[in-house]
Coordinates of C-alpha atoms in Angstrom, one line a residue:
Chain A
E256 CA 2.2 29.3 39.5
T257 CA 4.0 32.0 41.5
G258 CA 3.7 31.7 45.3
V259 CA 3.3 34.5 47.8
T260 CA 6.4 36.6 48.0
Q261 CA 7.2 39.1 50.8
S262 CA 9.8 41.9 51.2
P263 CA 12.0 42.7 52.9
T264 CA 12.8 39.4 54.5
H265 CA 14.5 41.0 57.5
L266 CA 14.7 44.5 58.8
I267 CA 15.7 46.4 61.9
K268 CA 14.0 49.6 63.1
T269 CA 14.2 51.7 66.2
R270 CA 11.3 52.6 68.5
G271 CA 9.0 55.3 67.1
Q272 CA 9.9 54.7 63.4
Q273 CA 7.6 53.6 60.7
V274 CA 7.8 50.5 58.5
T275 CA 6.2 49.3 55.3
L276 CA 6.1 45.6 54.5
R277 CA 5.1 44.3 51.0
C278 CA 3.4 41.2 49.7
S279 CA 2.7 39.9 46.3
S280 CA -0.2 37.4 46.4
Q281 CA -0.3 34.1 44.6
S282 CA -1.5 34.3 41.0
G283 CA -5.3 34.3 40.8
H284 CA -5.8 35.1 44.5
N285 CA -7.9 38.2 45.2
T286 CA -7.7 38.2 49.0
V287 CA -4.7 39.0 51.2
S288 CA -4.5 38.6 55.0
W289 CA -1.7 39.8 57.3
Y290 CA -0.7 37.9 60.5
Q291 CA 1.8 38.7 63.2
Q292 CA 3.7 35.8 64.6
A293 CA 5.7 36.5 67.8
L294 CA 8.5 34.1 68.6
G295 CA 7.2 30.8 69.8
Q296 CA 3.6 31.7 69.2
G297 CA 0.9 31.1 66.6
P298 CA 0.0 33.7 64.0
Q299 CA -2.3 36.5 65.1
F300 CA -4.7 38.0 62.6
I301 CA -4.1 41.6 61.8
F302 CA -6.5 42.3 58.9
Q303 CA -7.7 41.0 55.6
Y304 CA -8.2 42.8 52.3
Y305 CA -10.6 41.8 49.5
R306 CA -10.8 43.7 46.3
E307 CA -8.9 46.6 47.8
E308 CA -11.3 47.0 50.8
E309 CA -10.6 45.9 54.4
N310 CA -12.7 42.8 55.1
G311 CA -12.0 42.1 58.7
R312 CA -9.6 43.3 61.4
G313 CA -8.1 41.7 64.4
N314 CA -7.3 43.3 67.8
F315 CA -4.6 45.6 66.6
P316 CA -4.4 49.4 67.1
P317 CA -4.9 51.8 64.3
R318 CA -1.2 52.4 63.8
F319 CA -1.3 49.1 62.0
S320 CA -2.8 49.9 58.5
G321 CA -2.8 48.3 55.2
L322 CA -3.5 48.7 51.5
Q323 CA -4.4 46.3 48.7
F324 CA -3.6 47.3 45.1
P325 CA -5.6 46.5 41.9
N326 CA -3.1 43.7 41.1
Y327 CA -4.0 42.3 44.6
S328 CA -0.6 42.9 46.0
S329 CA -0.6 44.5 49.5
E330 CA 1.3 46.6 52.0
L331 CA 1.3 46.5 55.8
N332 CA 2.3 49.8 57.4
V333 CA 3.1 50.1 61.1
N334 CA 3.6 53.6 62.6
A335 CA 5.2 54.6 65.9
L336 CA 6.9 51.2 66.3
E337 CA 7.1 49.7 69.8
L338 CA 9.4 47.0 71.1
D339 CA 6.5 44.5 71.2
D340 CA 6.1 44.9 67.4
S341 CA 9.2 42.7 67.0
A342 CA 7.8 39.6 65.2
L343 CA 7.5 37.7 62.0
Y344 CA 4.9 39.3 59.8
L345 CA 3.2 36.8 57.5
C346 CA 1.2 37.6 54.4
A347 CA -1.3 35.0 53.2
S348 CA -3.3 35.0 50.0
S349 CA -6.5 33.1 49.3
H350 CA -9.4 32.9 47.0
V351 CA -13.1 33.2 47.8
T352 CA -14.1 30.4 45.5
G353 CA -12.8 27.2 44.0
P354 CA -11.2 23.9 45.3
H355 CA -8.9 25.7 47.7
L356 CA -11.6 27.7 49.4
G357 CA -10.5 28.6 53.0
E358 CA -6.9 27.7 52.4
L359 CA -4.3 30.3 53.3
F360 CA -1.2 30.4 51.2
F361 CA 1.5 32.0 53.3
G362 CA 4.7 33.7 52.3
E363 CA 7.9 33.2 54.2
G364 CA 7.4 36.4 56.2
S365 CA 9.2 39.6 57.0
R366 CA 11.2 39.4 60.3
L367 CA 11.0 42.8 62.0
T368 CA 13.2 43.7 64.9
V369 CA 12.5 46.9 66.9
L370 CA 15.3 48.2 69.0
Chain B
Q1386 CA -8.7 35.6 75.4
Q1387 CA -7.3 32.7 73.4
Q1388 CA -10.0 31.4 71.0
V1389 CA -8.1 28.2 70.3
K1390 CA -6.1 26.3 72.9
Q1391 CA -3.4 23.8 71.7
S1392 CA -1.4 21.2 73.6
P1393 CA 1.2 20.0 74.1
Q1394 CA 3.7 22.8 73.5
S1395 CA 6.3 20.3 72.4
L1396 CA 6.3 16.6 71.6
I1397 CA 9.1 14.0 71.1
V1398 CA 8.2 10.8 69.2
Q1399 CA 10.2 7.9 68.0
K1400 CA 10.3 7.2 64.3
G1401 CA 7.3 5.0 63.4
G1402 CA 5.3 6.2 66.4
I1403 CA 2.0 8.1 66.6
S1404 CA 2.1 11.8 67.2
I1405 CA -1.1 13.3 68.7
I1406 CA -1.8 17.1 69.1
N1407 CA -4.9 18.4 70.7
C1408 CA -6.9 21.6 70.3
A1409 CA -10.0 23.0 72.0
Y1410 CA -12.2 26.0 71.0
E1411 CA -15.1 27.9 72.6
N1412 CA -16.8 29.7 69.7
T1413 CA -19.6 27.5 68.4
A1414 CA -19.7 29.7 65.2
F1415 CA -16.4 28.2 64.1
D1416 CA -17.1 26.1 61.0
Y1417 CA -13.7 25.2 59.6
F1418 CA -10.8 23.7 61.4
P1419 CA -7.4 23.4 59.5
W1420 CA -4.0 22.2 60.6
Y1421 CA -0.9 24.0 59.4
Q1422 CA 2.7 22.8 59.3
Q1423 CA 5.6 25.2 59.6
F1424 CA 9.2 24.4 59.0
P1425 CA 11.9 26.8 60.3
G1426 CA 12.3 29.9 58.1
K1427 CA 9.1 29.1 56.2
G1428 CA 5.5 30.2 56.3
P1429 CA 2.8 27.8 57.5
A1430 CA 1.4 25.4 54.9
L1431 CA -2.0 23.7 55.0
L1432 CA -1.8 20.1 56.0
I1433 CA -5.4 19.0 56.4
A1434 CA -8.7 20.5 57.3
I1435 CA -12.1 19.4 58.6
R1436 CA -15.7 20.8 58.8
P1437 CA -17.8 20.0 61.8
D1438 CA -20.3 17.8 59.9
V1439 CA -17.8 14.9 60.0
S1440 CA -16.0 13.3 62.9
E1441 CA -12.9 12.2 61.1
K1442 CA -10.9 13.0 58.0
K1443 CA -7.9 11.1 56.8
E1444 CA -5.3 12.0 54.3
G1445 CA -2.4 9.6 54.0
R1446 CA -0.7 9.4 57.4
F1447 CA -2.5 12.4 58.8
T1448 CA -6.0 12.2 60.5
I1449 CA -8.1 14.8 62.1
S1450 CA -10.5 13.6 64.8
F1451 CA -13.3 16.1 65.6
N1452 CA -15.6 16.1 68.6
K1453 CA -18.3 18.7 68.2
S1454 CA -20.0 18.3 71.5
A1455 CA -16.7 18.6 73.4
K1456 CA -15.5 21.4 71.1
Q1457 CA -12.2 19.6 70.6
F1458 CA -10.2 18.4 67.6
S1459 CA -6.9 16.6 67.3
L1460 CA -4.3 15.7 64.7
H1461 CA -2.9 12.2 64.6
I1462 CA 0.3 11.5 62.6
M1463 CA 0.7 7.8 62.0
D1464 CA 4.1 6.2 61.4
S1465 CA 5.8 9.5 62.3
Q1466 CA 9.0 10.3 60.3
P1467 CA 11.9 12.6 61.0
G1468 CA 10.8 14.7 58.0
D1469 CA 7.6 15.4 60.0
S1470 CA 9.7 17.4 62.5
A1471 CA 8.1 20.8 62.4
T1472 CA 5.8 23.1 64.3
Y1473 CA 2.1 22.3 63.9
F1474 CA -0.7 24.9 64.4
C1475 CA -4.4 24.2 64.7
A1476 CA -6.7 27.0 63.6
A1477 CA -10.4 27.8 63.4
S1478 CA -12.5 30.1 61.3
T1479 CA -16.2 30.8 60.6
D1480 CA -17.5 30.0 57.1
N1481 CA -16.6 33.4 55.7
F1482 CA -12.9 32.6 56.1
N1483 CA -12.0 36.2 56.7
K1484 CA -10.3 35.6 60.0
F1485 CA -8.4 32.6 61.4
Y1486 CA -7.6 32.0 65.0
F1487 CA -4.5 29.9 65.5
G1488 CA -3.3 27.9 68.4
S1489 CA 0.0 28.5 70.0
G1490 CA 1.7 25.7 68.2
T1491 CA 3.3 22.3 69.0
K1492 CA 6.9 21.7 68.1
L1493 CA 7.2 18.1 67.0
N1494 CA 10.6 16.3 67.0
V1495 CA 10.6 12.8 65.5
K1496 CA 13.7 10.9 66.6
P1497 CA 15.3 8.5 64.1

């Protein structure tokens, strides 16, 4: 069983640039969520995708956008980067049924630094 | 507005001791309360979870105690081991699981 994989693992951008982060969900999972984890803080919910549709959004501005593809992989796009966007971005996959209902399976994250 | 408040921020425990981490919430619509464990450089991983219809759940050395009237829940780690040294996050969600609110984390250091 393949776990959640994220790419890139680390990246550095400058203020105003755009970034795309990628996530492959765990085999059999049809739901993907994205979280932002600032240094020393807990993960903050950005949004969730289920069957290619946004299924919930946290308190993040529209410059944070996402996609889910038919194979359930996902992208997080952030436009007009700001210094405060520097964080670890975590992708988590889950399934809406079964013995692991409610469990988030996290990847190791993409560490974004905005200079 | 923080939906889930966690304390302490850090905790040092001797090997064999009991580690206790506390969380409080306000939203009575929350219906699922997991604890996640995160090691440096890794994503969080589910440790144990509880629903509000029970007051306690135990899995091995890990126990969640839940107080619905006080809107509080806690994680107890019995016989703490150095391998338990990690950051622990409590979280809460409604029963549609589409959004989780995490606490700010507790960094646990178990001294040998």
